[in-house]
Amino acid sequence: MLKKILIVILVLIALPFIIALFVQKEYSVITNITIDKPTAEVFNYVKYLKNQENFSVWAQMDPNMTKRYLGTDGTVGFVSRWESDNEEVGVGEQEIMRIDEGKRIDFELRFYSPFESTDLAFMTTESISTDQTLVKWGFDGHLDYPMNLLFLFMDFETMIGNDLNQGLVQLKQVLEAE
């Protein structure tokens, strides 16, 4: 009887790890909004990481977070670091990895706490007309095994998509108020 109980306990412990082998590890989110401003003006605003403090949901979650910057904002290699006691913000940094002037900015996000992860994000601007710009904000993330088991309980794409959408709405308000 004791042997059967031990086998059941071992199966119960091993089962989540076995399931995690078959669960996705990657996710991708792209959101967009139309802003009633010329593309050059919009791009020249979003290429500066410090401006994210005015529209990014995560930057606004903890007004008391510690921020440090390395390099020249709006150029490849610029790093924006943050530290927060708020677990939704945590500790990490964002670096501008590539700029296609007037069109696209690629970022690498490095999270250190409450979990470690390196993910990619981007923003693009595309002219719809002389006074309208389509802005896309994308995020590609992953969870390593066995943390990818969280995908069964949490919809990361919807959660992050909602935050990106809210950030784009705030970006639109900021830029159209100028």
Tab-separated table of N, CA and C in Angstrom:
chain	number	residue	atom	x	y	z
A	1	MET	N	0.827	-1.190	0.000
A	1	MET	CA	0.000	0.000	0.000
A	1	MET	C	0.883	1.271	0.000
A	2	LEU	N	1.919	1.261	0.807
A	2	LEU	CA	2.833	2.403	0.882
A	2	LEU	C	3.505	2.645	-0.462
A	3	LYS	N	3.844	1.556	-1.152
A	3	LYS	CA	4.464	1.660	-2.473
A	3	LYS	C	3.525	2.337	-3.468
A	4	LYS	N	2.244	2.002	-3.447
A	4	LYS	CA	1.250	2.610	-4.337
A	4	LYS	C	1.080	4.097	-4.039
A	5	ILE	N	1.079	4.458	-2.784
A	5	ILE	CA	0.953	5.871	-2.393
A	5	ILE	C	2.165	6.652	-2.882
A	6	LEU	N	3.352	6.102	-2.738
A	6	LEU	CA	4.574	6.769	-3.210
A	6	LEU	C	4.554	6.945	-4.726
A	7	ILE	N	4.074	5.926	-5.439
A	7	ILE	CA	3.995	6.027	-6.902
A	7	ILE	C	3.016	7.128	-7.300
A	8	VAL	N	1.874	7.210	-6.647
A	8	VAL	CA	0.885	8.259	-6.936
A	8	VAL	C	1.479	9.638	-6.651
A	9	ILE	N	2.195	9.773	-5.544
A	9	ILE	CA	2.820	11.056	-5.193
A	9	ILE	C	3.867	11.442	-6.235
A	10	LEU	N	4.681	10.484	-6.650
A	10	LEU	CA	5.704	10.767	-7.669
A	10	LEU	C	5.072	11.166	-8.998
A	11	VAL	N	3.998	10.496	-9.379
A	11	VAL	CA	3.305	10.847	-10.619
A	11	VAL	C	2.729	12.266	-10.522
A	12	LEU	N	2.149	12.586	-9.379
A	12	LEU	CA	1.575	13.931	-9.193
A	12	LEU	C	2.653	15.013	-9.238
A	13	ILE	N	3.816	14.709	-8.723
A	13	ILE	CA	4.926	15.673	-8.765
A	13	ILE	C	5.472	15.788	-10.184
A	14	ALA	N	5.612	14.677	-10.881
A	14	ALA	CA	6.198	14.676	-12.224
A	14	ALA	C	5.253	15.196	-13.298
A	15	LEU	N	3.964	15.046	-13.111
A	15	LEU	CA	2.984	15.398	-14.138
A	15	LEU	C	3.101	16.840	-14.644
A	16	PRO	N	3.195	17.854	-13.759
A	16	PRO	CA	3.329	19.225	-14.290
A	16	PRO	C	4.590	19.419	-15.141
A	17	PHE	N	5.677	18.766	-14.758
A	17	PHE	CA	6.917	18.887	-15.523
A	17	PHE	C	6.805	18.221	-16.887
A	18	ILE	N	6.075	17.125	-16.942
A	18	ILE	CA	5.844	16.448	-18.224
A	18	ILE	C	4.942	17.298	-19.108
A	19	ILE	N	3.883	17.844	-18.527
A	19	ILE	CA	2.962	18.701	-19.299
A	19	ILE	C	3.700	19.916	-19.849
A	20	ALA	N	4.588	20.509	-19.037
A	20	ALA	CA	5.325	21.709	-19.463
A	20	ALA	C	6.183	21.452	-20.696
A	21	LEU	N	6.569	20.204	-20.931
A	21	LEU	CA	7.353	19.880	-22.122
A	21	LEU	C	6.578	20.156	-23.409
A	22	PHE	N	5.253	20.145	-23.317
A	22	PHE	CA	4.403	20.278	-24.503
A	22	PHE	C	3.679	21.630	-24.576
A	23	VAL	N	3.957	22.525	-23.659
A	23	VAL	CA	3.309	23.841	-23.636
A	23	VAL	C	4.206	24.838	-24.354
A	24	GLN	N	3.583	25.777	-25.077
A	24	GLN	CA	4.344	26.805	-25.801
A	24	GLN	C	5.294	27.532	-24.866
A	25	LYS	N	6.340	28.075	-25.436
A	25	LYS	CA	7.302	28.858	-24.662
A	25	LYS	C	7.365	30.304	-25.148
A	26	GLU	N	6.854	30.566	-26.337
A	26	GLU	CA	6.942	31.887	-26.965
A	26	GLU	C	5.557	32.524	-27.103
A	27	TYR	N	5.530	33.853	-27.086
A	27	TYR	CA	4.308	34.583	-27.392
A	27	TYR	C	4.675	35.874	-28.101
A	28	SER	N	3.719	36.417	-28.843
A	28	SER	CA	3.960	37.623	-29.619
A	28	SER	C	2.698	38.480	-29.615
A	29	VAL	N	2.884	39.778	-29.434
A	29	VAL	CA	1.760	40.717	-29.386
A	29	VAL	C	2.106	41.923	-30.249
A	30	ILE	N	1.166	42.346	-31.093
A	30	ILE	CA	1.330	43.580	-31.865
A	30	ILE	C	0.025	44.359	-31.755
A	31	THR	N	0.129	45.614	-31.340
A	31	THR	CA	-1.037	46.486	-31.265
A	31	THR	C	-0.775	47.705	-32.140
A	32	ASN	N	-1.834	48.431	-32.482
A	32	ASN	CA	-1.628	49.619	-33.321
A	32	ASN	C	-2.691	50.659	-33.044
A	33	ILE	N	-2.377	51.874	-33.451
A	33	ILE	CA	-3.297	52.999	-33.305
A	33	ILE	C	-2.951	54.028	-34.379
A	34	THR	N	-3.937	54.807	-34.780
A	34	THR	CA	-3.716	55.899	-35.721
A	34	THR	C	-3.634	57.196	-34.928
A	35	ILE	N	-2.579	57.956	-35.182
A	35	ILE	CA	-2.364	59.233	-34.498
A	35	ILE	C	-2.440	60.336	-35.542
A	36	ASP	N	-3.197	61.355	-35.227
A	36	ASP	CA	-3.398	62.481	-36.147
A	36	ASP	C	-2.256	63.489	-36.055
A	37	LYS	N	-1.092	63.025	-36.451
A	37	LYS	CA	0.123	63.847	-36.530
A	37	LYS	C	0.992	63.287	-37.649
A	38	PRO	N	1.844	64.118	-38.250
A	38	PRO	CA	2.750	63.625	-39.300
A	38	PRO	C	3.709	62.566	-38.760
A	39	THR	N	4.083	61.645	-39.620
A	39	THR	CA	4.936	60.522	-39.236
A	39	THR	C	6.263	60.978	-38.630
A	40	ALA	N	6.900	61.968	-39.219
A	40	ALA	CA	8.191	62.431	-38.701
A	40	ALA	C	8.062	62.905	-37.256
A	41	GLU	N	6.995	63.610	-36.958
A	41	GLU	CA	6.775	64.118	-35.596
A	41	GLU	C	6.548	62.965	-34.615
A	42	VAL	N	5.749	61.991	-35.033
A	42	VAL	CA	5.474	60.845	-34.159
A	42	VAL	C	6.747	60.045	-33.936
A	43	PHE	N	7.484	59.751	-35.007
A	43	PHE	CA	8.704	58.969	-34.873
A	43	PHE	C	9.722	59.683	-33.989
A	44	ASN	N	9.869	60.979	-34.185
A	44	ASN	CA	10.835	61.733	-33.389
A	44	ASN	C	10.464	61.781	-31.915
A	45	TYR	N	9.238	61.467	-31.585
A	45	TYR	CA	8.825	61.386	-30.185
A	45	TYR	C	9.071	59.976	-29.628
A	46	VAL	N	8.646	58.950	-30.364
A	46	VAL	CA	8.731	57.588	-29.819
A	46	VAL	C	10.142	57.022	-29.809
A	47	LYS	N	11.056	57.586	-30.579
A	47	LYS	CA	12.420	57.031	-30.591
A	47	LYS	C	13.191	57.352	-29.306
A	48	TYR	N	12.688	58.263	-28.504
A	48	TYR	CA	13.332	58.596	-27.232
A	48	TYR	C	12.718	57.764	-26.113
A	49	LEU	N	13.519	56.891	-25.503
A	49	LEU	CA	13.014	56.026	-24.438
A	49	LEU	C	12.480	56.821	-23.249
A	50	LYS	N	13.087	57.953	-22.960
A	50	LYS	CA	12.611	58.754	-21.830
A	50	LYS	C	11.165	59.210	-22.036
A	51	ASN	N	10.725	59.354	-23.277
A	51	ASN	CA	9.338	59.745	-23.536
A	51	ASN	C	8.346	58.647	-23.172
A	52	GLN	N	8.803	57.410	-23.047
A	52	GLN	CA	7.897	56.338	-22.646
A	52	GLN	C	7.317	56.587	-21.256
A	53	GLU	N	7.999	57.387	-20.465
A	53	GLU	CA	7.476	57.737	-19.141
A	53	GLU	C	6.137	58.464	-19.256
A	54	ASN	N	5.861	59.062	-20.408
A	54	ASN	CA	4.623	59.810	-20.617
A	54	ASN	C	3.478	58.956	-21.147
A	55	PHE	N	3.783	57.733	-21.614
A	55	PHE	CA	2.693	56.927	-22.178
A	55	PHE	C	2.728	55.442	-21.824
A	56	SER	N	3.848	54.905	-21.427
A	56	SER	CA	3.936	53.474	-21.121
A	56	SER	C	3.244	53.173	-19.790
A	57	VAL	N	2.367	52.186	-19.814
A	57	VAL	CA	1.648	51.781	-18.600
A	57	VAL	C	2.639	51.347	-17.532
A	58	TRP	N	3.659	50.595	-17.931
A	58	TRP	CA	4.613	50.077	-16.949
A	58	TRP	C	5.432	51.197	-16.322
A	59	ALA	N	5.780	52.200	-17.097
A	59	ALA	CA	6.558	53.321	-16.555
A	59	ALA	C	5.749	54.129	-15.555
A	60	GLN	N	4.430	54.077	-15.681
A	60	GLN	CA	3.566	54.877	-14.807
A	60	GLN	C	3.055	54.100	-13.594
A	61	MET	N	3.341	52.803	-13.518
A	61	MET	CA	2.851	51.989	-12.394
A	61	MET	C	3.486	52.372	-11.068
A	62	ASP	N	4.714	52.859	-11.113
A	62	ASP	CA	5.409	53.239	-9.880
A	62	ASP	C	6.143	54.556	-10.101
A	63	PRO	N	5.498	55.674	-9.736
A	63	PRO	CA	6.148	56.970	-9.931
A	63	PRO	C	7.423	57.148	-9.091
A	64	ASN	N	7.619	56.274	-8.089
A	64	ASN	CA	8.790	56.390	-7.209
A	64	ASN	C	9.933	55.456	-7.605
A	65	MET	N	9.792	54.772	-8.754
A	65	MET	CA	10.873	53.871	-9.149
A	65	MET	C	12.158	54.659	-9.416
A	66	THR	N	13.273	53.984	-9.216
A	66	THR	CA	14.577	54.575	-9.499
A	66	THR	C	14.881	54.361	-10.976
A	67	LYS	N	15.306	55.427	-11.652
A	67	LYS	CA	15.627	55.339	-13.080
A	67	LYS	C	17.057	55.820	-13.306
A	68	ARG	N	17.747	55.109	-14.198
A	68	ARG	CA	19.094	55.513	-14.605
A	68	ARG	C	19.192	55.351	-16.109
A	69	TYR	N	20.032	56.186	-16.703
A	69	TYR	CA	20.175	56.163	-18.158
A	69	TYR	C	21.650	56.103	-18.520
A	70	LEU	N	21.945	55.356	-19.589
A	70	LEU	CA	23.307	55.251	-20.089
A	70	LEU	C	23.300	55.566	-21.574
A	71	GLY	N	24.149	56.489	-21.992
A	71	GLY	CA	24.246	56.811	-23.411
A	71	GLY	C	23.400	58.003	-23.791
A	72	THR	N	23.201	58.152	-25.098
A	72	THR	CA	22.447	59.272	-25.653
A	72	THR	C	21.077	58.761	-26.087
A	73	ASP	N	20.031	59.305	-25.467
A	73	ASP	CA	18.673	58.869	-25.782
A	73	ASP	C	18.371	59.103	-27.259
A	74	GLY	N	17.610	58.178	-27.832
A	74	GLY	CA	17.241	58.284	-29.233
A	74	GLY	C	18.290	57.743	-30.181
A	75	THR	N	19.337	57.073	-29.625
A	75	THR	CA	20.387	56.490	-30.459
A	75	THR	C	20.586	55.029	-30.076
A	76	VAL	N	21.115	54.256	-31.001
A	76	VAL	CA	21.399	52.847	-30.738
A	76	VAL	C	22.380	52.745	-29.577
A	77	GLY	N	22.088	51.850	-28.651
A	77	GLY	CA	22.940	51.644	-27.488
A	77	GLY	C	22.452	52.347	-26.237
A	78	PHE	N	21.485	53.259	-26.373
A	78	PHE	CA	20.962	53.932	-25.185
A	78	PHE	C	20.236	52.920	-24.313
A	79	VAL	N	20.489	52.988	-22.991
A	79	VAL	CA	19.883	52.061	-22.039
A	79	VAL	C	19.126	52.849	-20.974
A	80	SER	N	17.900	52.425	-20.748
A	80	SER	CA	17.054	52.969	-19.683
A	80	SER	C	16.874	51.866	-18.647
A	81	ARG	N	17.330	52.113	-17.412
A	81	ARG	CA	17.233	51.115	-16.339
A	81	ARG	C	16.214	51.564	-15.308
A	82	TRP	N	15.541	50.591	-14.713
A	82	TRP	CA	14.578	50.913	-13.676
A	82	TRP	C	14.668	49.904	-12.540
A	83	GLU	N	14.319	50.385	-11.338
A	83	GLU	CA	14.224	49.532	-10.154
A	83	GLU	C	12.997	49.958	-9.380
A	84	SER	N	12.156	48.969	-9.070
A	84	SER	CA	10.917	49.255	-8.361
A	84	SER	C	10.629	48.146	-7.373
A	85	ASP	N	10.030	48.518	-6.247
A	85	ASP	CA	9.576	47.522	-5.278
A	85	ASP	C	8.249	46.911	-5.712
A	86	ASN	N	7.570	47.543	-6.665
A	86	ASN	CA	6.310	47.034	-7.204
A	86	ASN	C	6.627	45.817	-8.082
A	87	GLU	N	6.083	44.646	-7.727
A	87	GLU	CA	6.395	43.420	-8.469
A	87	GLU	C	5.962	43.471	-9.928
A	88	GLU	N	4.955	44.282	-10.251
A	88	GLU	CA	4.520	44.389	-11.643
A	88	GLU	C	5.520	45.175	-12.485
A	89	VAL	N	6.389	45.935	-11.827
A	89	VAL	CA	7.405	46.725	-12.523
A	89	VAL	C	8.770	46.052	-12.383
A	90	GLY	N	9.145	45.705	-11.168
A	90	GLY	CA	10.382	44.974	-10.917
A	90	GLY	C	11.640	45.746	-11.234
A	91	VAL	N	12.659	45.015	-11.649
A	91	VAL	CA	13.972	45.565	-11.968
A	91	VAL	C	14.344	45.105	-13.368
A	92	GLY	N	14.826	46.048	-14.179
A	92	GLY	CA	15.243	45.684	-15.525
A	92	GLY	C	15.809	46.851	-16.288
A	93	GLU	N	15.988	46.643	-17.570
A	93	GLU	CA	16.500	47.693	-18.436
A	93	GLU	C	16.025	47.458	-19.857
A	94	GLN	N	16.025	48.537	-20.603
A	94	GLN	CA	15.614	48.499	-22.004
A	94	GLN	C	16.696	49.197	-22.822
A	95	GLU	N	17.110	48.566	-23.912
A	95	GLU	CA	18.168	49.133	-24.745
A	95	GLU	C	17.678	49.284	-26.178
A	96	ILE	N	18.011	50.412	-26.794
A	96	ILE	CA	17.716	50.603	-28.213
A	96	ILE	C	18.747	49.797	-28.997
A	97	MET	N	18.265	48.829	-29.763
A	97	MET	CA	19.159	47.933	-30.505
A	97	MET	C	19.334	48.344	-31.963
A	98	ARG	N	18.306	48.954	-32.536
A	98	ARG	CA	18.363	49.316	-33.953
A	98	ARG	C	17.349	50.416	-34.221
A	99	ILE	N	17.720	51.337	-35.087
A	99	ILE	CA	16.803	52.391	-35.519
A	99	ILE	C	16.831	52.452	-37.039
A	100	ASP	N	15.659	52.327	-37.621
A	100	ASP	CA	15.472	52.570	-39.046
A	100	ASP	C	14.757	53.922	-39.099
A	101	GLU	N	15.540	54.969	-39.255
A	101	GLU	CA	15.067	56.351	-39.076
A	101	GLU	C	13.730	56.605	-39.778
A	102	GLY	N	12.795	57.097	-38.987
A	102	GLY	CA	11.479	57.441	-39.494
A	102	GLY	C	10.526	56.275	-39.614
A	103	LYS	N	11.027	55.048	-39.359
A	103	LYS	CA	10.177	53.871	-39.581
A	103	LYS	C	10.071	52.922	-38.391
A	104	ARG	N	11.217	52.574	-37.787
A	104	ARG	CA	11.174	51.495	-36.789
A	104	ARG	C	12.284	51.652	-35.753
A	105	ILE	N	11.943	51.287	-34.523
A	105	ILE	CA	12.909	51.222	-33.428
A	105	ILE	C	12.781	49.835	-32.806
A	106	ASP	N	13.908	49.139	-32.631
A	106	ASP	CA	13.915	47.825	-31.983
A	106	ASP	C	14.566	47.956	-30.617
A	107	PHE	N	13.939	47.323	-29.635
A	107	PHE	CA	14.411	47.363	-28.257
A	107	PHE	C	14.680	45.955	-27.759
A	108	GLU	N	15.607	45.853	-26.821
A	108	GLU	CA	15.773	44.613	-26.068
A	108	GLU	C	15.449	44.944	-24.623
A	109	LEU	N	14.544	44.170	-24.052
A	109	LEU	CA	14.170	44.340	-22.654
A	109	LEU	C	14.794	43.222	-21.843
A	110	ARG	N	15.497	43.613	-20.790
A	110	ARG	CA	16.129	42.634	-19.922
A	110	ARG	C	15.520	42.789	-18.529
A	111	PHE	N	14.789	41.767	-18.114
A	111	PHE	CA	14.143	41.776	-16.809
A	111	PHE	C	15.006	40.976	-15.842
A	112	TYR	N	15.213	41.522	-14.631
A	112	TYR	CA	16.037	40.855	-13.634
A	112	TYR	C	15.221	40.400	-12.434
A	113	SER	N	14.154	41.122	-12.141
A	113	SER	CA	13.326	40.793	-10.995
A	113	SER	C	11.908	41.281	-11.277
A	114	PRO	N	10.866	40.599	-10.935
A	114	PRO	CA	10.776	39.403	-10.089
A	114	PRO	C	11.135	38.114	-10.826
A	115	PHE	N	11.439	38.173	-12.119
A	115	PHE	CA	11.882	36.995	-12.875
A	115	PHE	C	12.916	37.457	-13.876
A	116	GLU	N	13.731	36.541	-14.364
A	116	GLU	CA	14.739	36.883	-15.363
A	116	GLU	C	14.249	36.498	-16.749
A	117	SER	N	14.403	37.437	-17.672
A	117	SER	CA	13.986	37.186	-19.045
A	117	SER	C	14.597	38.257	-19.933
A	118	THR	N	14.857	37.897	-21.168
A	118	THR	CA	15.283	38.859	-22.177
A	118	THR	C	14.300	38.740	-23.331
A	119	ASP	N	13.630	39.850	-23.635
A	119	ASP	CA	12.598	39.848	-24.659
A	119	ASP	C	12.831	40.999	-25.627
A	120	LEU	N	12.181	40.922	-26.772
A	120	LEU	CA	12.331	41.937	-27.810
A	120	LEU	C	11.032	42.715	-27.976
A	121	ALA	N	11.171	43.981	-28.305
A	121	ALA	CA	10.010	44.826	-28.580
A	121	ALA	C	10.375	45.764	-29.718
A	122	PHE	N	9.353	46.366	-30.317
A	122	PHE	CA	9.596	47.327	-31.392
A	122	PHE	C	8.445	48.310	-31.463
A	123	MET	N	8.713	49.438	-32.094
A	123	MET	CA	7.686	50.409	-32.452
A	123	MET	C	7.940	50.800	-33.903
A	124	THR	N	6.850	50.878	-34.672
A	124	THR	CA	6.970	51.329	-36.056
A	124	THR	C	6.015	52.490	-36.290
A	125	THR	N	6.390	53.331	-37.247
A	125	THR	CA	5.516	54.418	-37.685
A	125	THR	C	5.385	54.319	-39.198
A	126	GLU	N	4.156	54.492	-39.659
A	126	GLU	CA	3.877	54.391	-41.087
A	126	GLU	C	2.881	55.496	-41.462
A	127	SER	N	3.202	56.228	-42.490
A	127	SER	CA	2.349	57.325	-42.928
A	127	SER	C	1.068	56.785	-43.562
A	128	ILE	N	-0.069	57.287	-43.061
A	128	ILE	CA	-1.363	56.981	-43.666
A	128	ILE	C	-1.746	58.122	-44.606
A	129	SER	N	-1.453	59.343	-44.142
A	129	SER	CA	-1.632	60.544	-44.948
A	129	SER	C	-0.633	61.567	-44.414
A	130	THR	N	-0.667	62.784	-44.928
A	130	THR	CA	0.315	63.777	-44.468
A	130	THR	C	0.171	64.094	-42.989
A	131	ASP	N	-1.033	63.930	-42.443
A	131	ASP	CA	-1.261	64.262	-41.036
A	131	ASP	C	-1.755	63.080	-40.208
A	132	GLN	N	-1.538	61.866	-40.676
A	132	GLN	CA	-1.934	60.681	-39.918
A	132	GLN	C	-0.837	59.622	-39.985
A	133	THR	N	-0.594	59.019	-38.829
A	133	THR	CA	0.457	58.009	-38.713
A	133	THR	C	-0.096	56.765	-38.029
A	134	LEU	N	0.190	55.615	-38.611
A	134	LEU	CA	-0.128	54.343	-37.979
A	134	LEU	C	1.075	53.943	-37.128
A	135	VAL	N	0.834	53.763	-35.834
A	135	VAL	CA	1.894	53.350	-34.913
A	135	VAL	C	1.603	51.923	-34.473
A	136	LYS	N	2.614	51.071	-34.597
A	136	LYS	CA	2.504	49.693	-34.110
A	136	LYS	C	3.518	49.503	-32.993
A	137	TRP	N	3.078	48.812	-31.951
A	137	TRP	CA	3.951	48.505	-30.827
A	137	TRP	C	3.886	46.997	-30.638
A	138	GLY	N	5.026	46.341	-30.747
A	138	GLY	CA	5.058	44.886	-30.659
A	138	GLY	C	5.979	44.396	-29.571
A	139	PHE	N	5.688	43.198	-29.107
A	139	PHE	CA	6.447	42.584	-28.021
A	139	PHE	C	6.528	41.086	-28.281
A	140	ASP	N	7.726	40.536	-28.251
A	140	ASP	CA	7.935	39.098	-28.375
A	140	ASP	C	8.578	38.608	-27.090
A	141	GLY	N	7.904	37.671	-26.431
A	141	GLY	CA	8.418	37.183	-25.163
A	141	GLY	C	8.477	35.674	-25.113
A	142	HIS	N	9.062	35.180	-24.042
A	142	HIS	CA	9.130	33.736	-23.836
A	142	HIS	C	9.204	33.442	-22.345
A	143	LEU	N	8.814	32.242	-22.018
A	143	LEU	CA	8.980	31.712	-20.668
A	143	LEU	C	9.717	30.388	-20.799
A	144	ASP	N	10.817	30.259	-20.097
A	144	ASP	CA	11.597	29.025	-20.139
A	144	ASP	C	10.872	27.903	-19.403
A	145	TYR	N	11.212	26.680	-19.762
A	145	TYR	CA	10.710	25.497	-19.079
A	145	TYR	C	11.218	25.516	-17.649
A	146	PRO	N	10.482	25.215	-16.644
A	146	PRO	CA	9.086	24.817	-16.593
A	146	PRO	C	8.124	25.988	-16.333
A	147	MET	N	8.679	27.230	-16.342
A	147	MET	CA	7.819	28.399	-16.094
A	147	MET	C	6.768	28.564	-17.185
A	148	ASN	N	7.012	27.965	-18.368
A	148	ASN	CA	6.046	28.058	-19.459
A	148	ASN	C	4.709	27.408	-19.091
A	149	LEU	N	4.672	26.661	-18.023
A	149	LEU	CA	3.429	26.080	-17.531
A	149	LEU	C	2.417	27.177	-17.176
A	150	LEU	N	2.917	28.378	-16.871
A	150	LEU	CA	2.032	29.517	-16.569
A	150	LEU	C	1.112	29.854	-17.737
A	151	PHE	N	1.524	29.521	-18.961
A	151	PHE	CA	0.674	29.792	-20.121
A	151	PHE	C	-0.677	29.076	-20.029
A	152	LEU	N	-0.739	27.997	-19.262
A	152	LEU	CA	-2.001	27.285	-19.090
A	152	LEU	C	-2.958	28.041	-18.168
A	153	PHE	N	-2.425	28.960	-17.364
A	153	PHE	CA	-3.240	29.650	-16.368
A	153	PHE	C	-3.366	31.149	-16.607
A	154	MET	N	-2.489	31.699	-17.439
A	154	MET	CA	-2.486	33.144	-17.689
A	154	MET	C	-2.400	33.406	-19.186
A	155	ASP	N	-3.142	34.390	-19.656
A	155	ASP	CA	-3.117	34.765	-21.070
A	155	ASP	C	-2.187	35.967	-21.229
A	156	PHE	N	-0.903	35.675	-21.396
A	156	PHE	CA	0.101	36.730	-21.487
A	156	PHE	C	-0.156	37.651	-22.674
A	157	GLU	N	-0.574	37.092	-23.797
A	157	GLU	CA	-0.803	37.910	-24.993
A	157	GLU	C	-1.880	38.956	-24.743
A	158	THR	N	-2.968	38.565	-24.082
A	158	THR	CA	-4.037	39.524	-23.787
A	158	THR	C	-3.581	40.534	-22.753
A	159	MET	N	-2.897	40.067	-21.693
A	159	MET	CA	-2.444	40.983	-20.643
A	159	MET	C	-1.490	42.033	-21.207
A	160	ILE	N	-0.497	41.601	-21.938
A	160	ILE	CA	0.481	42.532	-22.491
A	160	ILE	C	-0.162	43.373	-23.586
A	161	GLY	N	-1.012	42.766	-24.406
A	161	GLY	CA	-1.725	43.508	-25.446
A	161	GLY	C	-2.558	44.635	-24.865
A	162	ASN	N	-3.232	44.378	-23.740
A	162	ASN	CA	-4.027	45.431	-23.087
A	162	ASN	C	-3.135	46.580	-22.619
A	163	ASP	N	-1.975	46.242	-22.051
A	163	ASP	CA	-1.046	47.288	-21.593
A	163	ASP	C	-0.483	48.082	-22.771
A	164	LEU	N	-0.134	47.392	-23.854
A	164	LEU	CA	0.371	48.099	-25.036
A	164	LEU	C	-0.710	48.995	-25.634
A	165	ASN	N	-1.937	48.482	-25.721
A	165	ASN	CA	-3.049	49.300	-26.239
A	165	ASN	C	-3.270	50.542	-25.398
A	166	GLN	N	-3.279	50.359	-24.079
A	166	GLN	CA	-3.465	51.502	-23.188
A	166	GLN	C	-2.330	52.515	-23.372
A	167	GLY	N	-1.112	52.021	-23.539
A	167	GLY	CA	0.025	52.911	-23.783
A	167	GLY	C	-0.125	53.677	-25.087
A	168	LEU	N	-0.605	53.009	-26.136
A	168	LEU	CA	-0.800	53.692	-27.418
A	168	LEU	C	-1.905	54.739	-27.338
A	169	VAL	N	-2.952	54.454	-26.580
A	169	VAL	CA	-4.019	55.447	-26.389
A	169	VAL	C	-3.449	56.680	-25.685
A	170	GLN	N	-2.609	56.456	-24.672
A	170	GLN	CA	-1.982	57.576	-23.958
A	170	GLN	C	-1.009	58.316	-24.867
A	171	LEU	N	-0.272	57.587	-25.709
A	171	LEU	CA	0.637	58.222	-26.670
A	171	LEU	C	-0.155	59.128	-27.610
A	172	LYS	N	-1.269	58.650	-28.108
A	172	LYS	CA	-2.132	59.430	-28.997
A	172	LYS	C	-2.587	60.714	-28.299
A	173	GLN	N	-3.005	60.589	-27.039
A	173	GLN	CA	-3.462	61.759	-26.293
A	173	GLN	C	-2.335	62.774	-26.111
A	174	VAL	N	-1.149	62.275	-25.759
A	174	VAL	CA	0.000	63.166	-25.553
A	174	VAL	C	0.337	63.908	-26.848
A	175	LEU	N	0.462	63.168	-27.942
A	175	LEU	CA	0.894	63.781	-29.200
A	175	LEU	C	-0.179	64.687	-29.809
A	176	GLU	N	-1.427	64.297	-29.723
A	176	GLU	CA	-2.485	65.118	-30.326
A	176	GLU	C	-2.815	66.335	-29.489
A	177	ALA	N	-2.367	66.366	-28.215
A	177	ALA	CA	-2.599	67.533	-27.370
A	177	ALA	C	-1.582	68.638	-27.657
A	178	GLU	N	-0.493	68.276	-28.322
A	178	GLU	CA	0.567	69.266	-28.603
A	178	GLU	C	0.155	70.212	-29.703
